């Protein structure tokens, strides 16, 4: 392993072409020390990162690219957002967004290999693309990064240079206790999950609220884009099928979760092209997808990406998993959200979206008001179910008026 100092890494990076595209590990574990060296070495560059957190460089000379916008890039005038389902992002690295430099965050070596740890995602494709293009592959090695098995394992001599850093990656904030409305949504969602189902587990209030109900199930499997601390709850409750590997593309949580992931043969981290492939998702028994949105309309179209037409996040894997789950034998794709947005003080159920659609044709729309069955029903029945079972009572009359205007009443 070619371990170098910060000054040596800087000298290597200075050999890159003018204004290079830098694809870096994103989400919750960016290689911060390495990104600082990159920022010092390159007067101008494009930073390509998924779900960039706060703290990335926003100085003059840095432009930003993403297919899923995080708080670190949101609202930046330098942002170049590329709409793409997460399963298709790797295609961009072979076509329109070829990387000149790839910067990854890896574990300490085990048996001559390092692992991308808890952030596999699109970075495997980025590594392959930069090698094909003759660009630079650099890494930040960190003993706190778990070594996970799967597609993120690479020989140490693959990297052009490695910078050592010793920094915790664990979240210091555990899941908050859900309020009454969210807890009820969690009960309704988990009540639809049967024994032996395969789960798409995410992070957030609703997934956390489903855990008490899911912990009472048996032989559950996990095939998901990401998982968090909730997986430990299910494992300790004996709800998981120990014969089925836990398959994911990235993970986020506390130190206990990362210790559990380290060298755990039950956890298999796969590249995005596998975890988010609707065909692979459809093969999972009783695939159960649980997603949320900012708004949903009477046609069961959901906006989970934009606010006042400006990009807020992106497609992510929502469409991939909804399509896959609907094609799974016994599968279902649930859209779970509160019926009333407490901060904006507006209904989340609207007659028709005025924002671009992120996903559509869900199995059911679930709020604290109840469960609105959608898939398999006529559009008029869908609209009626959403109004009467999912919408807040204060807006049902106006929604019926909107439904009549749309020919749905």
Coordinates of C-alpha atoms in Angstrom, one line a residue:
X1 CA 0.0 0.0 0.0
X2 CA 1.5 3.3 -1.1
X3 CA 1.0 5.4 2.0
X4 CA 2.0 9.0 1.5
X5 CA 2.1 12.2 3.5
X6 CA -0.3 15.1 2.9
X7 CA 2.4 17.0 1.0
X8 CA 3.1 14.0 -1.2
X9 CA -0.5 13.4 -1.9
X10 CA -0.8 17.1 -2.9
X11 CA 2.1 16.9 -5.3
X12 CA 0.5 13.8 -7.0
X13 CA -2.9 15.6 -7.3
X14 CA -1.3 18.6 -8.8
X15 CA -0.4 16.4 -11.9
X16 CA -4.1 16.0 -12.7
X17 CA -5.6 17.7 -15.8
X18 CA -7.0 21.3 -15.5
X19 CA -10.3 21.5 -13.8
X20 CA -10.7 17.8 -13.2
X21 CA -13.8 15.9 -12.1
X22 CA -13.4 14.5 -8.6
X23 CA -15.8 11.7 -7.6
X24 CA -15.7 11.3 -3.9
X25 CA -17.4 9.0 -1.3
X26 CA -20.5 10.9 -0.1
X27 CA -23.4 10.3 2.2
X28 CA -22.2 10.1 5.8
X29 CA -18.5 9.1 5.4
X30 CA -16.7 11.5 3.1
X31 CA -12.9 11.2 3.3
X32 CA -12.6 14.6 4.9
X33 CA -8.8 14.7 5.3
X34 CA -8.3 13.7 1.7
X35 CA -10.9 16.2 0.5
X36 CA -8.9 18.9 2.3
X37 CA -5.7 18.0 0.5
X38 CA -7.6 17.9 -2.8
X39 CA -9.0 21.3 -2.2
X40 CA -5.5 22.7 -1.5
X41 CA -3.9 21.0 -4.5
X42 CA -6.5 21.9 -7.2
X43 CA -7.2 25.6 -8.0
X44 CA -10.4 24.6 -9.8
X45 CA -12.3 21.3 -9.9
X46 CA -15.7 19.7 -10.1
X47 CA -16.7 17.8 -7.0
X48 CA -19.1 14.9 -7.8
X49 CA -20.7 13.4 -4.7
X50 CA -24.0 11.8 -3.7
X51 CA -25.8 13.4 -0.8
X52 CA -23.0 15.7 0.2
X53 CA -23.1 16.7 3.8
X54 CA -22.3 20.1 5.2
X55 CA -18.6 20.9 5.3
X56 CA -17.6 20.3 1.7
X57 CA -15.6 23.0 -0.1
X58 CA -17.8 25.8 -1.5
X59 CA -15.0 28.3 -2.3
X60 CA -14.6 30.0 -5.6
X61 CA -13.2 27.6 -8.2
X62 CA -15.2 24.6 -7.0
X63 CA -18.3 23.5 -8.9
X64 CA -20.6 20.8 -7.6
X65 CA -22.3 17.8 -9.3
X66 CA -24.8 15.3 -7.9
X67 CA -27.6 13.0 -8.8
X68 CA -28.9 13.2 -5.2
X69 CA -28.4 16.5 -3.5
X70 CA -27.4 16.7 0.1
X71 CA -27.4 19.6 2.5
X72 CA -23.8 20.5 1.6
X73 CA -24.8 21.3 -2.1
X74 CA -28.4 22.2 -1.7
X75 CA -29.2 25.7 -3.1
X76 CA -25.6 26.4 -4.2
X77 CA -25.4 28.5 -7.4
X78 CA -22.6 26.2 -8.5
X79 CA -24.7 23.0 -8.4
X80 CA -25.1 20.9 -11.5
X81 CA -27.9 18.5 -10.7
X82 CA -28.3 15.5 -13.1
X83 CA -31.7 13.7 -12.8
X84 CA -31.0 9.9 -12.6
X85 CA -32.4 6.9 -10.7
X86 CA -29.6 5.7 -8.4
X87 CA -29.3 2.4 -10.2
X88 CA -28.3 4.3 -13.3
X89 CA -25.8 6.7 -11.8
X90 CA -22.9 4.2 -12.5
X91 CA -23.7 4.6 -16.2
X92 CA -22.8 8.3 -16.0
X93 CA -19.3 7.5 -14.9
X94 CA -18.8 5.6 -18.2
X95 CA -20.4 8.2 -20.4
X96 CA -21.2 11.9 -19.5
X97 CA -19.4 12.2 -16.2
X98 CA -16.1 10.4 -16.5
X99 CA -14.0 10.9 -13.4
X100 CA -10.4 12.2 -13.5
X101 CA -9.9 11.6 -9.8
X102 CA -11.7 9.2 -7.5
X103 CA -11.3 9.7 -3.8
X104 CA -12.6 7.0 -1.5
X105 CA -12.8 6.2 2.2
X106 CA -11.5 2.7 3.1
X107 CA -10.9 0.4 6.1
X108 CA -7.6 -0.7 7.4
X109 CA -6.1 -3.6 5.4
X110 CA -7.2 -7.2 6.1
X111 CA -5.4 -10.0 4.2
X112 CA -3.9 -7.6 1.6
X113 CA -7.3 -5.9 0.9
X114 CA -9.1 -2.8 2.1
X115 CA -12.9 -2.4 2.1
X116 CA -15.1 0.6 1.2
X117 CA -16.8 -0.3 4.4
X118 CA -20.3 1.2 4.9
X119 CA -20.3 3.2 1.7
X120 CA -20.2 1.0 -1.4
X121 CA -22.9 2.6 -3.4
X122 CA -21.8 4.0 -6.8
X123 CA -18.1 4.1 -5.8
X124 CA -17.3 0.7 -7.3
X125 CA -18.3 1.9 -10.7
X126 CA -16.4 5.2 -10.2
X127 CA -13.2 3.1 -9.3
X128 CA -13.6 1.0 -12.4
X129 CA -14.2 4.1 -14.6
X130 CA -11.2 6.1 -13.4
X131 CA -9.0 3.1 -13.9
X132 CA -10.3 2.7 -17.5
X133 CA -9.7 6.4 -18.1
X134 CA -6.1 6.4 -16.7
X135 CA -7.0 8.8 -13.9
X136 CA -6.0 8.9 -10.3
X137 CA -7.4 6.6 -7.6
X138 CA -6.6 7.8 -4.1
X139 CA -7.9 6.7 -0.7
X140 CA -8.1 7.8 2.9
X141 CA -7.5 4.7 5.1
X142 CA -9.2 4.8 8.5
X143 CA -9.1 2.2 11.2
X144 CA -12.6 3.3 12.3
X145 CA -14.1 2.2 9.0
X146 CA -15.5 -1.3 9.3
X147 CA -14.2 -4.0 6.9
X148 CA -17.3 -5.3 5.1
X149 CA -17.5 -8.2 2.6
X150 CA -18.9 -7.9 -0.9
X151 CA -18.3 -5.7 -3.8
X152 CA -16.3 -3.1 -1.9
X153 CA -13.1 -5.2 -1.3
X154 CA -10.0 -4.2 -3.3
X155 CA -6.3 -5.1 -3.2
X156 CA -4.2 -2.5 -1.5
X157 CA -1.9 -2.1 -4.5
X158 CA -4.8 -0.9 -6.7
X159 CA -4.6 2.6 -5.3
X160 CA -2.2 5.2 -6.6
X161 CA -1.7 6.7 -3.1
X162 CA -3.2 6.4 0.3
X163 CA -3.5 9.0 3.0
X164 CA -3.8 7.8 6.6
X165 CA -6.4 9.4 8.9
X166 CA -7.8 8.4 12.3
X167 CA -11.3 9.8 12.7
X168 CA -14.5 8.4 14.1
X169 CA -17.3 8.0 11.5
X170 CA -20.1 7.0 14.0
X171 CA -23.2 9.0 14.4
X172 CA -23.5 10.6 17.8
X173 CA -27.3 10.9 17.5
X174 CA -29.5 7.9 17.9
X175 CA -33.0 7.7 16.5
X176 CA -35.5 10.1 18.2
X177 CA -38.6 8.8 19.8
X178 CA -41.5 9.2 17.3
X179 CA -44.4 11.4 18.1
X180 CA -47.9 9.9 18.3
X181 CA -48.7 10.5 14.6
X182 CA -45.5 8.9 13.4
X183 CA -45.8 6.0 15.8
X184 CA -49.3 5.3 14.5
X185 CA -48.0 5.4 10.9
X186 CA -45.3 2.9 12.0
X187 CA -47.9 0.6 13.4
X188 CA -50.0 0.7 10.2
X189 CA -47.0 0.0 8.0
X190 CA -45.6 -2.9 10.1
X191 CA -49.1 -4.4 10.3
X192 CA -48.9 -5.0 6.6
X193 CA -45.6 -6.9 6.8
X194 CA -45.8 -10.7 7.0
X195 CA -43.4 -13.3 8.3
X196 CA -40.7 -14.1 5.7
X197 CA -41.0 -10.7 4.0
X198 CA -38.0 -8.9 2.6
X199 CA -37.5 -5.3 3.8
X200 CA -36.2 -2.1 2.3
X201 CA -35.0 -0.4 5.4
X202 CA -34.2 3.3 5.4
X203 CA -33.4 6.0 7.9
X204 CA -35.8 8.4 9.4
X205 CA -38.8 8.7 11.7
X206 CA -41.1 6.4 9.9
X207 CA -38.7 3.5 9.4
X208 CA -37.8 3.8 13.1
X209 CA -41.5 3.8 14.1
X210 CA -42.0 0.5 12.2
X211 CA -39.4 -1.4 14.3
X212 CA -41.6 -2.4 17.3
X213 CA -44.1 -4.1 15.0
X214 CA -41.4 -5.6 12.8
X215 CA -39.6 -7.0 15.8
X216 CA -42.5 -9.3 16.4
X217 CA -42.2 -10.9 12.9
X218 CA -40.1 -14.0 12.0
X219 CA -37.7 -15.0 9.1
X220 CA -37.5 -11.4 7.7
X221 CA -34.9 -10.7 5.1
X222 CA -33.2 -7.4 4.2
X223 CA -32.5 -6.3 0.7
X224 CA -32.1 -2.5 0.8
X225 CA -30.3 0.5 -0.5
X226 CA -29.2 1.3 3.1
X227 CA -29.8 0.3 6.7
X228 CA -29.2 1.9 10.0
X229 CA -29.3 1.0 13.7
X230 CA -32.7 -0.5 13.4
X231 CA -31.2 -3.7 11.9
X232 CA -29.7 -4.4 15.4
X233 CA -33.1 -4.1 16.9
X234 CA -34.5 -6.7 14.5
X235 CA -31.5 -9.0 14.9
X236 CA -31.7 -9.0 18.7
X237 CA -35.4 -9.7 18.6
X238 CA -34.8 -12.8 16.5
X239 CA -36.9 -11.4 13.7
X240 CA -34.3 -11.9 10.9
X241 CA -33.7 -15.1 9.0
X242 CA -30.1 -15.9 9.8
X243 CA -29.8 -18.0 6.7
X244 CA -30.4 -15.0 4.5
X245 CA -27.6 -12.4 4.1
X246 CA -28.3 -8.8 4.8
X247 CA -27.7 -7.1 1.5
X248 CA -27.3 -3.3 1.2
X249 CA -25.3 -0.7 -0.6
X250 CA -24.5 1.6 2.3
X251 CA -25.2 2.0 6.1
X252 CA -25.3 4.7 8.6
X253 CA -25.5 4.6 12.4
X254 CA -23.7 4.5 15.7
X255 CA -20.5 2.8 16.8
X256 CA -22.3 -0.3 17.9
X257 CA -23.7 -0.8 14.4
X258 CA -20.3 -0.4 12.8
X259 CA -18.7 -2.8 15.2
X260 CA -21.4 -5.3 14.3
X261 CA -20.8 -4.8 10.6
X262 CA -17.0 -5.3 10.9
X263 CA -16.0 -8.7 9.4
X264 CA -19.6 -9.8 9.8
X265 CA -20.2 -12.6 7.2
X266 CA -23.9 -12.0 7.4
X267 CA -23.6 -8.5 6.0
X268 CA -22.9 -8.4 2.2
X269 CA -22.4 -4.9 0.7
X270 CA -23.2 -4.8 -3.0
X271 CA -22.7 -2.1 -5.6
X272 CA -25.7 0.0 -6.5
X273 CA -26.2 -1.7 -9.9
X274 CA -27.2 -4.8 -7.9
X275 CA -29.0 -3.6 -4.8
X276 CA -31.1 -1.1 -6.8
X277 CA -31.7 -3.3 -9.9
X278 CA -35.5 -3.6 -10.1
X279 CA -35.1 -7.1 -11.6
X280 CA -33.0 -8.2 -8.6
X281 CA -35.4 -6.5 -6.2
X282 CA -38.3 -8.3 -7.8
X283 CA -36.7 -11.7 -7.1
X284 CA -36.9 -11.1 -3.3
X285 CA -39.8 -12.9 -1.6
X286 CA -42.6 -10.5 -0.4
X287 CA -40.4 -7.5 -1.2
X288 CA -41.7 -4.7 0.9
X289 CA -40.6 -1.2 0.0
X290 CA -41.4 1.7 2.4
X291 CA -40.8 5.2 1.1
X292 CA -41.9 8.7 2.0
X293 CA -42.6 11.9 0.1
X294 CA -43.2 15.7 0.5
X295 CA -46.5 15.5 -1.3
X296 CA -48.8 12.9 -2.9
X297 CA -51.8 13.6 -5.1
X298 CA -55.1 11.8 -5.9
X299 CA -53.5 9.9 -8.7
X300 CA -50.9 8.5 -6.2
X301 CA -48.2 10.5 -7.8
X302 CA -45.5 11.5 -5.2
X303 CA -43.1 14.3 -5.1
X304 CA -40.1 13.5 -3.0
X305 CA -37.5 15.6 -4.8
X306 CA -38.4 19.2 -5.3
X307 CA -39.7 22.3 -3.4
X308 CA -41.1 25.2 -5.4
X309 CA -39.6 23.5 -8.5
X310 CA -36.0 23.7 -7.1
X311 CA -34.2 20.4 -6.5
X312 CA -34.2 19.4 -2.9
X313 CA -32.8 15.9 -3.1
X314 CA -33.4 13.6 -6.2
X315 CA -34.9 10.4 -7.3
X316 CA -32.5 8.3 -5.2
X317 CA -33.6 4.7 -5.1
X318 CA -37.3 5.3 -4.6
X319 CA -38.4 4.4 -8.1
X320 CA -36.0 1.4 -8.3
X321 CA -37.5 -0.2 -5.2
X322 CA -41.2 0.7 -6.0
X323 CA -40.9 -1.0 -9.4
X324 CA -39.0 -4.0 -8.0
X325 CA -41.4 -4.5 -5.1
X326 CA -44.5 -4.4 -7.3
X327 CA -43.0 -7.1 -9.4
X328 CA -42.1 -9.3 -6.5
X329 CA -44.4 -12.2 -5.6
X330 CA -46.4 -11.0 -2.6
X331 CA -44.5 -7.7 -2.7
X332 CA -45.8 -4.2 -1.9
X333 CA -44.6 -0.6 -2.2
X334 CA -46.0 1.6 0.6
X335 CA -45.8 5.4 0.6
X336 CA -45.9 6.6 4.2
X337 CA -46.1 10.2 5.3
X338 CA -47.9 12.5 7.7
X339 CA -51.2 13.9 6.3
X340 CA -50.3 17.4 7.4
X341 CA -46.9 19.1 7.2
X342 CA -46.3 20.6 10.7
X343 CA -43.7 23.2 9.6
X344 CA -45.3 24.3 6.3
X345 CA -48.8 24.0 7.9
X346 CA -50.3 22.5 4.8
X347 CA -51.8 19.3 3.7
X348 CA -49.4 16.8 2.2
X349 CA -52.3 15.3 0.1
X350 CA -53.1 17.6 -2.9
X351 CA -55.5 17.2 -5.8
X352 CA -52.7 17.1 -8.4
X353 CA -49.0 17.7 -8.0
X354 CA -47.6 21.0 -9.2
X355 CA -44.1 19.7 -8.7
X356 CA -42.3 17.1 -10.9
X357 CA -43.2 13.5 -10.0
X358 CA -40.7 11.3 -8.3
X359 CA -42.7 8.1 -8.2
X360 CA -46.2 6.8 -8.8
X361 CA -48.5 3.7 -8.7
X362 CA -47.8 2.6 -5.1
X363 CA -49.6 -0.3 -3.3
X364 CA -50.9 2.0 -0.6
X365 CA -50.6 5.5 0.8
X366 CA -50.4 5.5 4.6
X367 CA -50.7 8.4 6.9
X368 CA -51.7 8.7 10.6
X369 CA -55.3 8.9 9.3
X370 CA -55.2 5.4 7.9
X371 CA -54.4 3.2 4.9
X372 CA -55.5 4.1 1.4
X373 CA -55.4 1.1 -0.9
X374 CA -54.2 2.2 -4.4
X375 CA -52.8 -0.5 -6.6
X376 CA -55.4 -2.5 -8.5
X377 CA -58.2 -0.1 -8.1
X378 CA -59.7 2.3 -10.7
X379 CA -58.5 5.9 -10.5
X380 CA -61.8 7.0 -9.0
X381 CA -61.5 4.4 -6.3
X382 CA -57.9 5.4 -5.7
X383 CA -58.8 9.0 -5.3
X384 CA -61.7 8.2 -2.9
X385 CA -59.5 6.0 -0.8
X386 CA -56.8 8.6 -0.6
X387 CA -59.2 11.3 0.4
X388 CA -61.2 9.3 2.9
X389 CA -58.5 7.1 4.4
X390 CA -55.2 9.1 4.2
X391 CA -56.0 12.9 3.9
X392 CA -56.5 15.1 6.9
X393 CA -60.2 15.6 7.7
X394 CA -59.8 19.4 7.4
X395 CA -59.0 19.2 3.7
X396 CA -61.2 16.4 2.5
X397 CA -64.0 18.7 1.3
X398 CA -61.5 20.7 -0.8
X399 CA -59.9 17.5 -2.1
X400 CA -63.3 16.3 -3.2
X401 CA -63.8 19.6 -5.1
X402 CA -60.5 19.1 -6.7
X403 CA -61.3 15.5 -7.5
X404 CA -64.5 16.6 -9.3
X405 CA -62.5 19.1 -11.4
X406 CA -60.2 16.3 -12.4
X407 CA -63.0 13.9 -13.3
X408 CA -62.1 11.6 -10.4
X409 CA -65.3 11.9 -8.4

